[in-house]
Amino acid sequence: MKMKYTLVLITALFFTINTYAQQQGSAWKTLSMVTFKMEFDEFMGMDVQKPIYTQHVMDLSGEEVTIKGYIIPLKGEKAQSHFMFSAYPYKMCFFCGNAGPETVLQAFTKDKVKVPYTSKAITIRGKLSLNHGDVNELMYTLTNVEVVE
């Protein structure tokens, strides 16, 4: 009987850890659930790709999201309170490689706290908003960002 309880406990622990790991790695996967349609933009005066978000992505809008990735600096400073954040290292980001615009977001830190640049992956947390139509902005924005690790 004790063996049965131990097996149940180990199984429950495995599923808890597995679910947590999936949640930690799933933010970029969920944000990639987007397609694009060509639409005429009056401001740009031409057809541009506009995102069509899935319900999974729209469900994250306004929610606190924890996501792991890489800082892409916007200024020539060692630390910034506003930066791009990418699923991939700088040399592989969407404007340098084969990834798409759904693999980056812009981040604004809480209380304008400056985050030091690092080439290593970090984890941040913030409130997600979606860009539904401004072709001059990124598709995703995180506000009130804090570095988790």
C-alpha positions as a printed NumPy array, in Angstrom:
array([[  0.   ,   0.   ,   0.   ],
       [  2.854,   2.374,   0.834],
       [  4.386,   1.661,  -2.579],
       [  1.103,   2.641,  -4.264],
       [  1.015,   6.024,  -2.47 ],
       [  4.659,   6.646,  -3.344],
       [  3.949,   5.889,  -7.013],
       [  0.943,   8.254,  -7.007],
       [  3.029,  10.97 ,  -5.326],
       [  5.89 ,  10.593,  -7.815],
       [  3.45 ,  10.641, -10.742],
       [  1.733,  13.792,  -9.415],
       [  5.107,  15.469,  -8.877],
       [  6.21 ,  14.569, -12.419],
       [  3.068,  16.061, -13.961],
       [  3.349,  19.203, -11.836],
       [  6.969,  19.773, -12.865],
       [  6.204,  18.935, -16.496],
       [  3.239,  21.344, -16.581],
       [  5.352,  24.115, -15.009],
       [  8.137,  23.562, -17.549],
       [  5.667,  23.678, -20.428],
       [  4.139,  26.904, -19.118],
       [  7.559,  28.525, -18.827],
       [  8.503,  27.642, -22.395],
       [  5.12 ,  28.17 , -23.999],
       [  4.866,  31.975, -24.178],
       [  6.815,  32.309, -27.444],
       [  5.045,  29.246, -28.799],
       [  1.669,  30.841, -28.069],
       [  2.742,  34.217, -29.482],
       [  3.762,  32.47 , -32.698],
       [  0.132,  31.404, -33.223],
       [ -0.515,  34.216, -35.656],
       [ -1.061,  34.497, -39.385],
       [ -0.844,  37.528, -41.629],
       [ -3.041,  39.077, -44.281],
       [ -2.124,  41.663, -46.857],
       [ -4.121,  44.832, -46.381],
       [ -3.835,  48.321, -47.821],
       [ -2.547,  50.797, -45.241],
       [ -3.53 ,  54.392, -45.986],
       [ -0.712,  55.9  , -43.931],
       [  1.943,  53.801, -45.707],
       [  0.171,  54.059, -49.069],
       [  0.726,  50.392, -49.874],
       [ -0.241,  46.841, -48.974],
       [  1.294,  45.638, -45.71 ],
       [  1.075,  42.44 , -43.705],
       [ -1.24 ,  42.787, -40.735],
       [ -1.441,  40.151, -38.003],
       [ -4.433,  37.918, -37.396],
       [ -4.177,  36.718, -33.797],
       [ -5.571,  33.355, -32.738],
       [ -7.854,  33.127, -29.721],
       [ -4.937,  31.691, -27.697],
       [ -2.934,  34.859, -28.327],
       [ -5.901,  37.165, -27.69 ],
       [ -6.502,  35.387, -24.373],
       [ -3.048,  36.584, -23.24 ],
       [ -3.825,  40.229, -24.028],
       [ -3.929,  42.219, -20.797],
       [ -2.482,  39.311, -18.833],
       [  0.823,  39.05 , -17.015],
       [  3.219,  36.977, -19.104],
       [  6.561,  35.463, -18.131],
       [  8.866,  34.939, -21.084],
       [ 12.491,  33.978, -21.671],
       [ 14.563,  35.577, -24.391],
       [ 17.269,  38.012, -25.414],
       [ 17.629,  41.777, -25.101],
       [ 18.037,  43.71 , -28.334],
       [ 19.11 ,  47.223, -27.34 ],
       [ 17.416,  50.206, -28.942],
       [ 20.094,  52.712, -27.915],
       [ 23.839,  52.622, -27.474],
       [ 23.566,  52.423, -23.693],
       [ 24.685,  49.686, -21.31 ],
       [ 21.265,  49.554, -19.615],
       [ 17.822,  50.491, -20.891],
       [ 14.256,  50.796, -19.633],
       [ 12.819,  50.316, -23.148],
       [ 14.214,  47.572, -25.373],
       [ 13.276,  44.91 , -27.875],
       [ 13.083,  41.379, -26.545],
       [ 13.578,  38.417, -28.868],
       [ 12.976,  34.691, -28.75 ],
       [ 16.346,  34.362, -30.461],
       [ 19.811,  35.845, -29.942],
       [ 20.544,  39.122, -31.743],
       [ 22.186,  37.457, -34.728],
       [ 19.059,  35.323, -35.304],
       [ 16.296,  37.876, -34.65 ],
       [ 13.586,  38.475, -37.236],
       [ 15.312,  41.288, -39.106],
       [ 18.605,  39.395, -39.336],
       [ 17.484,  35.812, -39.909],
       [ 14.544,  33.654, -40.872],
       [ 12.309,  34.296, -37.861],
       [  9.19 ,  36.439, -38.156],
       [  7.929,  39.573, -36.406],
       [  6.037,  37.37 , -33.937],
       [  9.39 ,  36.45 , -32.349],
       [ 10.041,  39.901, -30.872],
       [  8.279,  42.314, -28.562],
       [  9.004,  45.711, -27.1  ],
       [  9.481,  45.942, -23.366],
       [  8.958,  48.902, -21.035],
       [ 10.227,  48.342, -17.507],
       [  8.308,  49.077, -14.35 ],
       [  9.19 ,  52.526, -12.953],
       [ 11.685,  52.96 , -15.839],
       [ 14.209,  50.715, -14.098],
       [ 17.142,  50.186, -16.451],
       [ 18.007,  46.599, -17.335],
       [ 21.687,  45.987, -18.122],
       [ 22.395,  44.491, -21.524],
       [ 23.508,  40.883, -21.622],
       [ 23.967,  38.515, -24.537],
       [ 22.643,  35.684, -22.383],
       [ 18.962,  34.728, -22.196],
       [ 16.993,  36.305, -19.354],
       [ 13.423,  35.878, -18.144],
       [ 11.119,  38.864, -17.796],
       [  7.54 ,  39.334, -16.677],
       [  5.07 ,  42.029, -17.687],
       [  1.597,  42.859, -18.945],
       [  1.056,  41.936, -22.605],
       [ -0.748,  44.092, -25.14 ],
       [ -1.356,  43.378, -28.818],
       [ -0.905,  45.773, -31.714],
       [ -3.9  ,  45.397, -34.015],
       [ -3.07 ,  47.94 , -36.673],
       [ -0.064,  50.246, -36.312],
       [  2.432,  48.957, -38.884],
       [  5.122,  51.219, -37.394],
       [  5.093,  49.35 , -34.075],
       [  5.886,  45.778, -33.07 ],
       [  3.052,  43.273, -32.742],
       [  3.579,  42.722, -29.008],
       [  4.341,  45.03 , -26.089],
       [  5.109,  44.159, -22.478],
       [  4.673,  46.906, -19.901],
       [  5.591,  47.017, -16.204],
       [  8.427,  44.621, -17.02 ],
       [ 10.523,  43.138, -14.26 ],
       [ 13.481,  40.808, -14.678],
       [ 12.678,  37.436, -13.124],
       [ 16.074,  35.769, -13.689]])
